[in-house]
mmCIF file of C-alpha atoms and ligand atoms in Angstrom:
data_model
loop_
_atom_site.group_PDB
_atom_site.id
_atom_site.type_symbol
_atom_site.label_atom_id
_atom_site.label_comp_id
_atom_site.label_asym_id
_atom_site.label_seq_id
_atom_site.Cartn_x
_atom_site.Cartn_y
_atom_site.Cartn_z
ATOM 1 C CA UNK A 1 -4.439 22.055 11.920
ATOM 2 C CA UNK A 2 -3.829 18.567 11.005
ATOM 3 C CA UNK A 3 0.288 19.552 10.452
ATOM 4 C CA UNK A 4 0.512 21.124 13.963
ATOM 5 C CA UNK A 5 -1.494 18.276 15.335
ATOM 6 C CA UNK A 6 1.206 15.288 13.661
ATOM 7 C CA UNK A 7 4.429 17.334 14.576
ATOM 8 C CA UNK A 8 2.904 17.760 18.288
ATOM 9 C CA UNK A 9 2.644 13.586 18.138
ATOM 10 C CA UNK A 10 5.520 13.464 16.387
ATOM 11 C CA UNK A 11 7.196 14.988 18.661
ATOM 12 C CA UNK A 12 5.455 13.218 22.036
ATOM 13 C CA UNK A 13 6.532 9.550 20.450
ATOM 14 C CA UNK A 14 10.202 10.506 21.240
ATOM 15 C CA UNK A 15 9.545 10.998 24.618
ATOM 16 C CA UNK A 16 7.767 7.587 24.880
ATOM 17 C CA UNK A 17 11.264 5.873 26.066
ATOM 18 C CA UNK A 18 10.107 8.233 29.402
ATOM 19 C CA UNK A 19 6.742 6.155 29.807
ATOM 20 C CA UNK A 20 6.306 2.755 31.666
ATOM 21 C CA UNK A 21 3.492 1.054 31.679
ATOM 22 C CA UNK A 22 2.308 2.524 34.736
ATOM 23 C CA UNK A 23 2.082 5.526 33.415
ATOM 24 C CA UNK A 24 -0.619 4.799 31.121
ATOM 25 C CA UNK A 25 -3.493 4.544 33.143
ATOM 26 C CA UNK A 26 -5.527 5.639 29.784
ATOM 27 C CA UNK A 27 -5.299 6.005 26.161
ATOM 28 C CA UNK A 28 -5.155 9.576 26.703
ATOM 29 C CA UNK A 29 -1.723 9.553 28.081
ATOM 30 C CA UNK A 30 -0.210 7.963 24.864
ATOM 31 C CA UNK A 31 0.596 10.226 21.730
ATOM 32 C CA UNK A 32 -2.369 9.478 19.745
ATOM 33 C CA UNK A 33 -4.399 11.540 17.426
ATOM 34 C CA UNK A 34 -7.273 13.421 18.261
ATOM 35 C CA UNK A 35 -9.448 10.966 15.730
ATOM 36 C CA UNK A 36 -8.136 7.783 17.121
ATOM 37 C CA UNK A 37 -8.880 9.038 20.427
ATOM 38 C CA UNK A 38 -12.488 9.847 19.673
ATOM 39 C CA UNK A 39 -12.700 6.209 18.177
ATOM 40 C CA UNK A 40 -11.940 4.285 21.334
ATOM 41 C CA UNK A 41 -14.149 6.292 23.488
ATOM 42 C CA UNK A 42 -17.167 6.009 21.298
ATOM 43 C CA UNK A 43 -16.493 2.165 21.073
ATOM 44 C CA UNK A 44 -16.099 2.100 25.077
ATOM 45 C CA UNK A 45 -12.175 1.589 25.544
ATOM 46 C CA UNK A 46 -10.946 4.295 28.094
ATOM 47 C CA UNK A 47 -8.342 2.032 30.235
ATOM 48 C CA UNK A 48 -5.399 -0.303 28.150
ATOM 49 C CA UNK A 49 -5.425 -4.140 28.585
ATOM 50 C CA UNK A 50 -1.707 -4.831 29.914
ATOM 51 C CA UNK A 51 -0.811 -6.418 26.536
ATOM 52 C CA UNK A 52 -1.388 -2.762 24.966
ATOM 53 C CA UNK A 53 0.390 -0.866 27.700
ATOM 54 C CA UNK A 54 3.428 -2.845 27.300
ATOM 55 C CA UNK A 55 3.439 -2.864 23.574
ATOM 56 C CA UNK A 56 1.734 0.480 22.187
ATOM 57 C CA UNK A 57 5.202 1.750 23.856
ATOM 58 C CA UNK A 58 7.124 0.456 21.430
ATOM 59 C CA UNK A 59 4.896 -0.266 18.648
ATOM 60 C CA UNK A 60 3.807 3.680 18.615
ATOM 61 C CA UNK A 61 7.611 4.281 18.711
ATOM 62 C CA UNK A 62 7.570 2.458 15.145
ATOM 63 C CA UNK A 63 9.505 -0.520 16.748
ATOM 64 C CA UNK A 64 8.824 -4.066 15.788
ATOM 65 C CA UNK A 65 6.980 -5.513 18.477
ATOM 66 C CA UNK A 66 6.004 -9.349 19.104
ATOM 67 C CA UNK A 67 3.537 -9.663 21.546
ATOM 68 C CA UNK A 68 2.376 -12.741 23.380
ATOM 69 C CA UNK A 69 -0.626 -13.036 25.538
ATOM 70 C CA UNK A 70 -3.483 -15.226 26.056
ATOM 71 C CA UNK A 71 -6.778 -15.097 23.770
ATOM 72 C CA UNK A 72 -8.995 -12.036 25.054
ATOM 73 C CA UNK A 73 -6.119 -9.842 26.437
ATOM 74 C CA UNK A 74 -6.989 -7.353 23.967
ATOM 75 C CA UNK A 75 -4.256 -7.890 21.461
ATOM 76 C CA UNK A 76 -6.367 -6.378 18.464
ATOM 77 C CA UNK A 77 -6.386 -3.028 19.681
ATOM 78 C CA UNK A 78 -2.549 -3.929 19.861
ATOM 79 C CA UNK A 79 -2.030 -3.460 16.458
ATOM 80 C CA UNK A 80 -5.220 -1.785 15.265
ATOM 81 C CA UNK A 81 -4.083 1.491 17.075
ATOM 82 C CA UNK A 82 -0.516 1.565 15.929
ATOM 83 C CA UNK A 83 -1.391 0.935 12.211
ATOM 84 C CA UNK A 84 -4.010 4.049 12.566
ATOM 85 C CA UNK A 85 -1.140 6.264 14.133
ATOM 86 C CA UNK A 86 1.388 5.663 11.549
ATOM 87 C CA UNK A 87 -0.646 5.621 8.400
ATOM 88 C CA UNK A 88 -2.262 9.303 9.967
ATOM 89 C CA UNK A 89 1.051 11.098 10.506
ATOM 90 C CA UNK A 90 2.690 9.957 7.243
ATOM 91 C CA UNK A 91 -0.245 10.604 5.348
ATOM 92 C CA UNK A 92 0.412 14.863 5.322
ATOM 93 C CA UNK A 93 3.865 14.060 3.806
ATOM 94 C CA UNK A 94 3.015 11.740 0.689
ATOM 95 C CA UNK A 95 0.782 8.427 1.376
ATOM 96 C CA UNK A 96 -1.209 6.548 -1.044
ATOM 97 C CA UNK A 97 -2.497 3.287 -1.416
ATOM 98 C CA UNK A 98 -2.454 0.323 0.421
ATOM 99 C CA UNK A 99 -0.476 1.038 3.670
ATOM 100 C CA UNK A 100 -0.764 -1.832 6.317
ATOM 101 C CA UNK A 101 -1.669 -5.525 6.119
ATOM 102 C CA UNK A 102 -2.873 -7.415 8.694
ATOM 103 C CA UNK A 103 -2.970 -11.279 8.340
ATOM 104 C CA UNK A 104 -4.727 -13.673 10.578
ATOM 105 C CA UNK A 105 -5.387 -17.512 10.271
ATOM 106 C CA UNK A 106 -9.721 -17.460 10.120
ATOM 107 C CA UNK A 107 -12.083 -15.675 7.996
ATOM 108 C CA UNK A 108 -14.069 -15.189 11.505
ATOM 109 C CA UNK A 109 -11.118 -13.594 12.947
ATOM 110 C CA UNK A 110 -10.525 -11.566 9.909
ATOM 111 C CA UNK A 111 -14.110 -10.156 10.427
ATOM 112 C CA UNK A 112 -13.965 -9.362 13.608
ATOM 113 C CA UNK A 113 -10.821 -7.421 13.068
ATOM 114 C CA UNK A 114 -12.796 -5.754 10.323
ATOM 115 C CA UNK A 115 -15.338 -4.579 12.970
ATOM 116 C CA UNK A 116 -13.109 -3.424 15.622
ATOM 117 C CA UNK A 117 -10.888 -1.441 12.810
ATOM 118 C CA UNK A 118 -14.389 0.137 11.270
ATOM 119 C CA UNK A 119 -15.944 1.043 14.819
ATOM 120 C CA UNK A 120 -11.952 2.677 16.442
ATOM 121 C CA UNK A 121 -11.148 4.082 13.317
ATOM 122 C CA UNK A 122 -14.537 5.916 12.275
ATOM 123 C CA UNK A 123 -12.755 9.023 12.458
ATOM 124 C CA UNK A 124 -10.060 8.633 10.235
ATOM 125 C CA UNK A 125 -10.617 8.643 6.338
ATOM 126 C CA UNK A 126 -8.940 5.293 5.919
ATOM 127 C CA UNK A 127 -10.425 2.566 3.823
ATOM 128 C CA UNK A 128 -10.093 -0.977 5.080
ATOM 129 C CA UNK A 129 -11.411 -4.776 3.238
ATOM 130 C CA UNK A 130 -11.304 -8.035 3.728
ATOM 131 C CA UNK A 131 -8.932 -10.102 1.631
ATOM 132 C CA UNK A 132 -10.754 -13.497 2.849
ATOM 133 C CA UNK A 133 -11.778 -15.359 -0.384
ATOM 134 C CA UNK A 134 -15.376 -17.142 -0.441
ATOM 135 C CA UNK A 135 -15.742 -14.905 -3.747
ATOM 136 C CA UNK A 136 -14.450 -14.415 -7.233
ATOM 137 C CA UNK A 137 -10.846 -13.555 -6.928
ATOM 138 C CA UNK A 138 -11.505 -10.740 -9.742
ATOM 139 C CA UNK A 139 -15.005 -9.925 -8.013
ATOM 140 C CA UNK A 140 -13.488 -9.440 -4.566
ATOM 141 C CA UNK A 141 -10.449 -7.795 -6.283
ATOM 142 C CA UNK A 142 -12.862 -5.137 -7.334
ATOM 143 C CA UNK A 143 -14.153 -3.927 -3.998
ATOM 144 C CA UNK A 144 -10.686 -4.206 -2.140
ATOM 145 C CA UNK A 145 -8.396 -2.652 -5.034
ATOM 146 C CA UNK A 146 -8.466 1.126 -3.637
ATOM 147 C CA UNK A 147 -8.220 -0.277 -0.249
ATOM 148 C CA UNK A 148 -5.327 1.371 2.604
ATOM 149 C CA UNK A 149 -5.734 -1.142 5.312
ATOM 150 C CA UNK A 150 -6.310 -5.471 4.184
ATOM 151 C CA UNK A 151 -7.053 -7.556 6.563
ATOM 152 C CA UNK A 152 -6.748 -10.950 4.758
ATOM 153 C CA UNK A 153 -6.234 -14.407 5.465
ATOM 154 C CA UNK A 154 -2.538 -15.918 4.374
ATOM 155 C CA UNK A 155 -3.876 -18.015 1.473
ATOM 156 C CA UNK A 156 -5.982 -15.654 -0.271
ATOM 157 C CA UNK A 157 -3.347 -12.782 0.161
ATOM 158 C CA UNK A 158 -0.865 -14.314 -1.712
ATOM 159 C CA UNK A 159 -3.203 -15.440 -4.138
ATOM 160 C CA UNK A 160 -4.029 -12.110 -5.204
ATOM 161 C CA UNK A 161 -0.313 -10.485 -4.493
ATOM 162 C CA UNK A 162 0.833 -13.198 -7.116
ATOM 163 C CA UNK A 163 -1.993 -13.464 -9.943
ATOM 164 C CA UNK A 164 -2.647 -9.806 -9.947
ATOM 165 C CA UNK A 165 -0.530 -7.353 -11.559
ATOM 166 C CA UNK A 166 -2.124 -4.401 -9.952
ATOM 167 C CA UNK A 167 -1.545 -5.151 -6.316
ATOM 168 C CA UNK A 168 0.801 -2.474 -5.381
ATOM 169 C CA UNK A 169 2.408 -3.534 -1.896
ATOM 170 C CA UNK A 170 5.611 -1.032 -2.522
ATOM 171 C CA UNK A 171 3.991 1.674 0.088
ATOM 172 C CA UNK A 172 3.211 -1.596 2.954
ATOM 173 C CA UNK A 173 4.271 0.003 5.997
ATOM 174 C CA UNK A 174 2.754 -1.718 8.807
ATOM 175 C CA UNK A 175 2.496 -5.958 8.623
ATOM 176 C CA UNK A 176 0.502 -7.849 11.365
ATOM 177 C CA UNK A 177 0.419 -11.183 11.804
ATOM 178 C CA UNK A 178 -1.798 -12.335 14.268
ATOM 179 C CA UNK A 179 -2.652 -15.778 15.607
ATOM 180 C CA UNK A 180 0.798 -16.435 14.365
ATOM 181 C CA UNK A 181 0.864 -19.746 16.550
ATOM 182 C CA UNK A 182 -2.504 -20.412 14.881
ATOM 183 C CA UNK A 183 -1.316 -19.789 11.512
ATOM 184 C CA UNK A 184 1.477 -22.044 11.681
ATOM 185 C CA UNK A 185 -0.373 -24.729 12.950
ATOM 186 C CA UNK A 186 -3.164 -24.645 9.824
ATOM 187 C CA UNK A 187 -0.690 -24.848 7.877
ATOM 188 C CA UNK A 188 -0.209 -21.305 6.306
ATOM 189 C CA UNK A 189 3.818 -21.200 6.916
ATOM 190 C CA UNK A 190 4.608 -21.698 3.546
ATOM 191 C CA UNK A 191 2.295 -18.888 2.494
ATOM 192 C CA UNK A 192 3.065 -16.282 5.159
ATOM 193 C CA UNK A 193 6.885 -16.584 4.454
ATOM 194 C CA UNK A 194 6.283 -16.218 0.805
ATOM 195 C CA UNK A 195 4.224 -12.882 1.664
ATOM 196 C CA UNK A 196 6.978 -11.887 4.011
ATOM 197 C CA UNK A 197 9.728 -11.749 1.257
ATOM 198 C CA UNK A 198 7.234 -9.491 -0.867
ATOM 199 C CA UNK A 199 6.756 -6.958 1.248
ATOM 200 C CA UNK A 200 8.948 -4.249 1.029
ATOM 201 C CA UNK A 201 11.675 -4.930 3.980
ATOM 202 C CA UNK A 202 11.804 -1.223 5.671
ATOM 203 C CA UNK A 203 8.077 -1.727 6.794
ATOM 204 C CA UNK A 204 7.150 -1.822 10.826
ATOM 205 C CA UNK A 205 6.117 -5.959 11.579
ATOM 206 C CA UNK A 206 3.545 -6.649 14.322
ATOM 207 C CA UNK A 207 3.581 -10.510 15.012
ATOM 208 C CA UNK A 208 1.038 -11.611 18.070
ATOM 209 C CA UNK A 209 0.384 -14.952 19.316
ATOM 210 C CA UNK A 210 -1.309 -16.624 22.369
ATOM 211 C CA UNK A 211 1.521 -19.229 22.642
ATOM 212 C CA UNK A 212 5.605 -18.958 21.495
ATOM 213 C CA UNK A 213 6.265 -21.787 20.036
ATOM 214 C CA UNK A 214 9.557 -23.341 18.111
ATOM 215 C CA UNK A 215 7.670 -22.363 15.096
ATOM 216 C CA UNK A 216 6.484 -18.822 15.413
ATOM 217 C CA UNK A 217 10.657 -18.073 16.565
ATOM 218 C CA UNK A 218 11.425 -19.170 13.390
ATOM 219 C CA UNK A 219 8.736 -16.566 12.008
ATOM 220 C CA UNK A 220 9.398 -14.251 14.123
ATOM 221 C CA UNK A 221 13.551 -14.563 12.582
ATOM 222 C CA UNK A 222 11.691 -14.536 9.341
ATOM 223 C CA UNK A 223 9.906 -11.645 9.351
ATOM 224 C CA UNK A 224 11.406 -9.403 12.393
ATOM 225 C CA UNK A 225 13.828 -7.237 12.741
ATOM 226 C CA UNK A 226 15.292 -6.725 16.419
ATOM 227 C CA UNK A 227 11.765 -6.743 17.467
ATOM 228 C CA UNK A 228 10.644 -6.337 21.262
ATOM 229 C CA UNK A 229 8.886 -8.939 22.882
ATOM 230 C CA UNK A 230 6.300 -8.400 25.028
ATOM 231 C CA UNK A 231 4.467 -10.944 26.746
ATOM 232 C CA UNK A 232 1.958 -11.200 29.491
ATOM 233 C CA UNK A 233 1.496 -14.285 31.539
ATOM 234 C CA UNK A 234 -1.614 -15.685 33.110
ATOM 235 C CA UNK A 235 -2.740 -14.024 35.771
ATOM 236 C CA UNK A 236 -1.920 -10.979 35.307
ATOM 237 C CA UNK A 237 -4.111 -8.283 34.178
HETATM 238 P P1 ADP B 1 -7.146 -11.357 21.863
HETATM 239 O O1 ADP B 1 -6.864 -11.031 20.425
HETATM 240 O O2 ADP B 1 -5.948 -11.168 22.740
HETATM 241 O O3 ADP B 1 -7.753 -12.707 22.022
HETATM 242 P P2 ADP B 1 -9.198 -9.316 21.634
HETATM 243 O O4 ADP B 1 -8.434 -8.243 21.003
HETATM 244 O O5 ADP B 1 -10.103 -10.106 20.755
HETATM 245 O O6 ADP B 1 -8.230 -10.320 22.410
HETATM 246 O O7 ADP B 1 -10.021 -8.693 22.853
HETATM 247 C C1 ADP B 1 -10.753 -9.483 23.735
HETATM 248 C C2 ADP B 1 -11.911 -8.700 24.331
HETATM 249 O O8 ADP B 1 -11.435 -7.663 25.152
HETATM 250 C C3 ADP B 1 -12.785 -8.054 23.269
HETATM 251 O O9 ADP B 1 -14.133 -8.220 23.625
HETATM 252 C C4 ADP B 1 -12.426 -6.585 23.351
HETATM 253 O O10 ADP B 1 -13.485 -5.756 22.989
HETATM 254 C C5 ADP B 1 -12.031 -6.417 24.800
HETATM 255 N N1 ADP B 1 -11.019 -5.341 24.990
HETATM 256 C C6 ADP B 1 -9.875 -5.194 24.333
HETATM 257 N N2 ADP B 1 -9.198 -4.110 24.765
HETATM 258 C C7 ADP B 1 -9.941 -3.554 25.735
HETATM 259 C C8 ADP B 1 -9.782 -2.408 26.584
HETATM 260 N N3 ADP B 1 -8.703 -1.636 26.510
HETATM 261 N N4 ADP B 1 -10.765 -2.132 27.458
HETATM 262 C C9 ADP B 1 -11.850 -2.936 27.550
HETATM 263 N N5 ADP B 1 -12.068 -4.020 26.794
HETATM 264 C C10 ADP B 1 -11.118 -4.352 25.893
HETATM 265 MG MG1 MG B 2 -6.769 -12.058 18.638
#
């Protein structure tokens, strides 16, 4: 049952100080549920990008994790898969409501997060939406309101978390902020550290970026705490 199955995962993320990365020569020899298991076959992911060996280690260990890599070393699945794993084995305890936000600097990265997130975590009986603007504010409140997973862009988040009332971010466990380097460079730093000090502090932070600039160390101080960094250079695969 699903209790047996979360205290067997449970128990199989305190042995992940054990693992190196060499040891994961496929998803299947991380503690991951059966559902998000079934998700990354059907989407065609058997074998972890380096980026995810070195960081699901941590990240699935509920760690704060920053991870740098280059663009298209597979840092979505980075985050997508931890967020899965921790809303699934709190949700048999008591879980409601919106329980990880992911924030990224484009409305055509937001979407394609949105895809990846809908095709790995078909299984699961999480609701995700995209927090991305280009609508009515009230309209797009409407079909996101109920959501457990946001993926939004940095404006438009704080938008809502500060005109609306009913945005409930007191059960945020996971926050991801992606293109972090890109973020700071459109000009979203103001916004992203206002959304930081909303969210409540105990929650697991994500950060990823494709370069580690002066900037994203101050966000990373901002918004991490005693994270571990990860980072992949060129090259290597
Ligand atoms: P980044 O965010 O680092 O730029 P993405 O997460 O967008 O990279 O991934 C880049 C490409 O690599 C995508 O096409 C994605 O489907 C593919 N990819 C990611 N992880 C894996 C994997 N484990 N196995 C095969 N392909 C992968
Ligand atoms: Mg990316």
């Amino acid at each position: 049952g699903l209790r047996e199955e979360i205290e067997e995962l449970t128990q199989r993320k305190t042995q992940l100080p054990e693992l190196t990365e060499d040891d994961i020569v496929t998803f299947e020899k991380l503690p991951l549920s059966i559902k998000t298991l079934k998700g990354l076959k059907r989407a065609g992911f058997t074998v972890p990008t380096k980026i995810q060996r070195q960081s699901l280690l941590f990240s699935l260990a509920e760690c704060d994790v920053v991870g740098a890599a280059k663009t298209g070393s597979g840092k979505t699945l980075a985050f997508i898969i931890p967020i899965l794993e921790k809303l699934y084995c709190s949700m048999w305890t008591k879980w409601d409501g919106l329980g990880a936000v992911v924030i990224t600097p484009t409305r055509e990265l937001a979407y394609q997060i949105f895809e990846v997130l809908n095709k790995v975590g078909k299984e699961h009986d999480f609701s995700a939406g995209l927090v991305i603007g280009g609508t009515d504010l009230v309209f797009e409140w409407q079909r996101v309101k109920n959501c457990n997973i946001m993926i939004s862009t940095p404006g438009r988040l704080l938008q809502h978390m500060t005109e609306n009332p009913d945005f409930l971010i007191e059960n945020v466990q996971v926050l991801v902020l992606d293109e972090a380097d890109m973020c700071l460079s459109m000009g979203f730093s103001e916004s992203v550290n206002c959304i930081l000090e909303e969210l409540p502090p105990h929650r697991q932070t994500l950060l990823f970026s494709a370069t580690q600039t002066r900037d994203v160390k101050d966000l990373i101080r901002a918004g991490c705490k005693n994270p571990v960094f990860c980072s992949v250079h060129e090259h290597s695969k």
